[in-house]
Short mmCIF file of C-alpha atoms in Angstrom, two decimals:
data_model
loop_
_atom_site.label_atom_id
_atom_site.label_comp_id
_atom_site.label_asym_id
_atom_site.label_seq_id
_atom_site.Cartn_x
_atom_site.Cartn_y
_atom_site.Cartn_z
CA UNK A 4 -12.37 -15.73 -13.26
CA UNK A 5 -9.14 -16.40 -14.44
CA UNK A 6 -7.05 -16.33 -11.17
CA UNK A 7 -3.32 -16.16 -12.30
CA UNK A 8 -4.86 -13.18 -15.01
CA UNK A 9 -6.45 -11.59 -12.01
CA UNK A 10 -3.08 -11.69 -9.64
CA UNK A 11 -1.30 -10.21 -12.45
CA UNK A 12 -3.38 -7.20 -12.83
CA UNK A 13 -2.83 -6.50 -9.23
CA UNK A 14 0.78 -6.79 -8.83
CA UNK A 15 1.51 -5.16 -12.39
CA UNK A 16 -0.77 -2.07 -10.94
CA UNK A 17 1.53 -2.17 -7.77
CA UNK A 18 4.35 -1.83 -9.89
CA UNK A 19 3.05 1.02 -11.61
CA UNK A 20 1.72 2.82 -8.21
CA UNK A 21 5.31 2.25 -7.01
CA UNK A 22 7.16 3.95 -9.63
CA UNK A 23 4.44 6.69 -9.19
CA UNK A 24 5.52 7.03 -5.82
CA UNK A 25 9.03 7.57 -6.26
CA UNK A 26 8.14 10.10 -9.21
CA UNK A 27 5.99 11.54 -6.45
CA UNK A 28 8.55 11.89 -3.65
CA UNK A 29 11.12 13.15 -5.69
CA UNK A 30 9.44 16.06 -7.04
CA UNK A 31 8.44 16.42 -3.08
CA UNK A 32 4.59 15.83 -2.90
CA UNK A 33 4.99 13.80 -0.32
CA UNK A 34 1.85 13.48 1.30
CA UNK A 35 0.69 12.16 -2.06
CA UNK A 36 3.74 10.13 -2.13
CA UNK A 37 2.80 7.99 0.71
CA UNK A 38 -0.92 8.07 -0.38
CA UNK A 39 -0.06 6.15 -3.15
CA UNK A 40 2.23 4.03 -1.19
CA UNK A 41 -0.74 3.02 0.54
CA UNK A 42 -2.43 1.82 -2.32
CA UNK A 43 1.24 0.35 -4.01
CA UNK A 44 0.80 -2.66 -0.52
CA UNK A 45 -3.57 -2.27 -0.93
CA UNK A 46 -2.93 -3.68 -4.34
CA UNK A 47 -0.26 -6.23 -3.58
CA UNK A 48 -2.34 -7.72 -0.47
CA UNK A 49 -5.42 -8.10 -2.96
CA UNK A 50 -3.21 -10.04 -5.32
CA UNK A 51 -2.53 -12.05 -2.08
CA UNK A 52 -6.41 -12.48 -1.64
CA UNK A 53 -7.22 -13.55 -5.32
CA UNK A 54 -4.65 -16.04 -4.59
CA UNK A 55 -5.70 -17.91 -1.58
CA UNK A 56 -9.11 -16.95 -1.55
CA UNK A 57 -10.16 -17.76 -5.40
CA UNK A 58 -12.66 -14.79 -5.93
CA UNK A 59 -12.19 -11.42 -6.19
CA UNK A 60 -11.05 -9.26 -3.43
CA UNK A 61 -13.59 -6.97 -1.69
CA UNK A 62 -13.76 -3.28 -2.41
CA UNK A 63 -11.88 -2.12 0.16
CA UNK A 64 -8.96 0.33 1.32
CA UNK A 65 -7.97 -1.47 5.30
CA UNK A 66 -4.99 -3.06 4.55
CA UNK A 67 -5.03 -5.22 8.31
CA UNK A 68 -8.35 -6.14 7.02
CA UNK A 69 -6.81 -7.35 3.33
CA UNK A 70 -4.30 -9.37 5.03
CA UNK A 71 -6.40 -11.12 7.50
CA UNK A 72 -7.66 -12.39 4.70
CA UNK A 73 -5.00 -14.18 2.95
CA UNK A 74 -2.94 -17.12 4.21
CA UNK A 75 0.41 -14.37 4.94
CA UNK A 76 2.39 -15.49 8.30
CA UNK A 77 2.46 -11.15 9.75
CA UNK A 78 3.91 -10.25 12.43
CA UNK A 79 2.51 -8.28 15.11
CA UNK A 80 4.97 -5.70 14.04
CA UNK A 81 3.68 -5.75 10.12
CA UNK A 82 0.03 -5.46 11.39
CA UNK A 83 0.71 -2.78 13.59
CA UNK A 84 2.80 -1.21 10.36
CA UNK A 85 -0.57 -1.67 7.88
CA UNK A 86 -2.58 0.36 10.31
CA UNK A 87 -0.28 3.14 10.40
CA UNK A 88 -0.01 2.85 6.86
CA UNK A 89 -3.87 2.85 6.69
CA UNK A 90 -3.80 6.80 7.92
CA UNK A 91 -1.89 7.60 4.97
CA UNK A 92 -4.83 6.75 2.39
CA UNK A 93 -7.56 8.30 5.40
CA UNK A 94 -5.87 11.32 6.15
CA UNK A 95 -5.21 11.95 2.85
CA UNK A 96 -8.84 11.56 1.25
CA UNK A 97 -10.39 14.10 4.12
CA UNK A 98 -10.01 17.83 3.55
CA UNK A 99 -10.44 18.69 7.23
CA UNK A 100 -7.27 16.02 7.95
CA UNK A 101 -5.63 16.75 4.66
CA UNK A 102 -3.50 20.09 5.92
CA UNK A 103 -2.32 18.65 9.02
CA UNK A 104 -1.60 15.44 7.18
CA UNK A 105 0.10 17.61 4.65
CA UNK A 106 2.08 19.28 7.21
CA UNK A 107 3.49 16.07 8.97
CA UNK A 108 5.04 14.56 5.54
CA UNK A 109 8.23 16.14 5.64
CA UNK A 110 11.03 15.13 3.90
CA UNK A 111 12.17 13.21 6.61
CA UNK A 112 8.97 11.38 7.67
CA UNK A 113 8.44 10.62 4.47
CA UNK A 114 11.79 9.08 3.55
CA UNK A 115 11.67 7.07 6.76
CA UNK A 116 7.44 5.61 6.04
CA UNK A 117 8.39 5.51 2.38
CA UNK A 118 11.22 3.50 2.99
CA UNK A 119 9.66 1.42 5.24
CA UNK A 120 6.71 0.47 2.32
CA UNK A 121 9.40 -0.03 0.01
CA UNK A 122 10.29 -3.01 2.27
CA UNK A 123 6.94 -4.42 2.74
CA UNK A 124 6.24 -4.20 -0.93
CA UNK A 125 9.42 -6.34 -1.81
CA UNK A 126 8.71 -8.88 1.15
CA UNK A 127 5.31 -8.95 -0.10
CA UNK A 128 6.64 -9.65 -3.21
CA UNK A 129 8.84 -12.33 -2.16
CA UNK A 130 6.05 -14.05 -0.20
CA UNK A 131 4.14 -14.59 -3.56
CA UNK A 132 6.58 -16.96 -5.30
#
């Protein structure tokens, strides 16, 4: 496996996933919008695991899982941030969560969580230089 390849893939995908996102939230489907936020910081954190764990990372979607796994200093704050963030890709996949989901990503909530993966993704980021 050709690690720096590998890392590549996932942080190029992240990139794509984010622009996605904004494309998402501005035409207001923002329950999708943070959905795919979820996956924009999945996909960064498994960069993070090719990197300091050599192999590829594990088909998974628990982002406190992910980063347990990598060498990242968190805070008790970021973990506690990843499992919130972890509803958004749950509640989204479900049908019988997926209306009530839908109904709690207003504008507002979703500016505020949206904004708030913006910043992990470019700390994230910054952590991988």
């Amino acid at each position: 496996m050709n690690i720096k390849q590998n890392i590549d893939y996932w942080l190029k995908s992240a990139s794509h996933d984010m622009e996605v996102a904004e494309t998402l939230f501005q035409n207001r489907k923002y329950d999708w919008c943070l959905f795919i936020g979820h996956l924009v910081i999945e996909k960064v954190l498994k960069a993070f695991y090719v990197r300091d764990k050599q192999e590829m990372p594990p088909k998974i979607h628990n982002l406190v899982k992910l980063a347990e796994n990598t060498k990242l200093s968190l805070t008790e704050d970021q973990f506690a941030f990843l499992a919130d963030v972890n509803d958004f890709s749950i509640e989204a996949r479900y049908p019988d969560a997926k209306f009530s989901f839908y109904q709690t990503c207003t504008r507002e909530f979703t500016e505020g969580q949206f904004s708030k993966i913006k910043e992990m993704y470019k700390w994230l980021l910054s952590q991988m230089k």
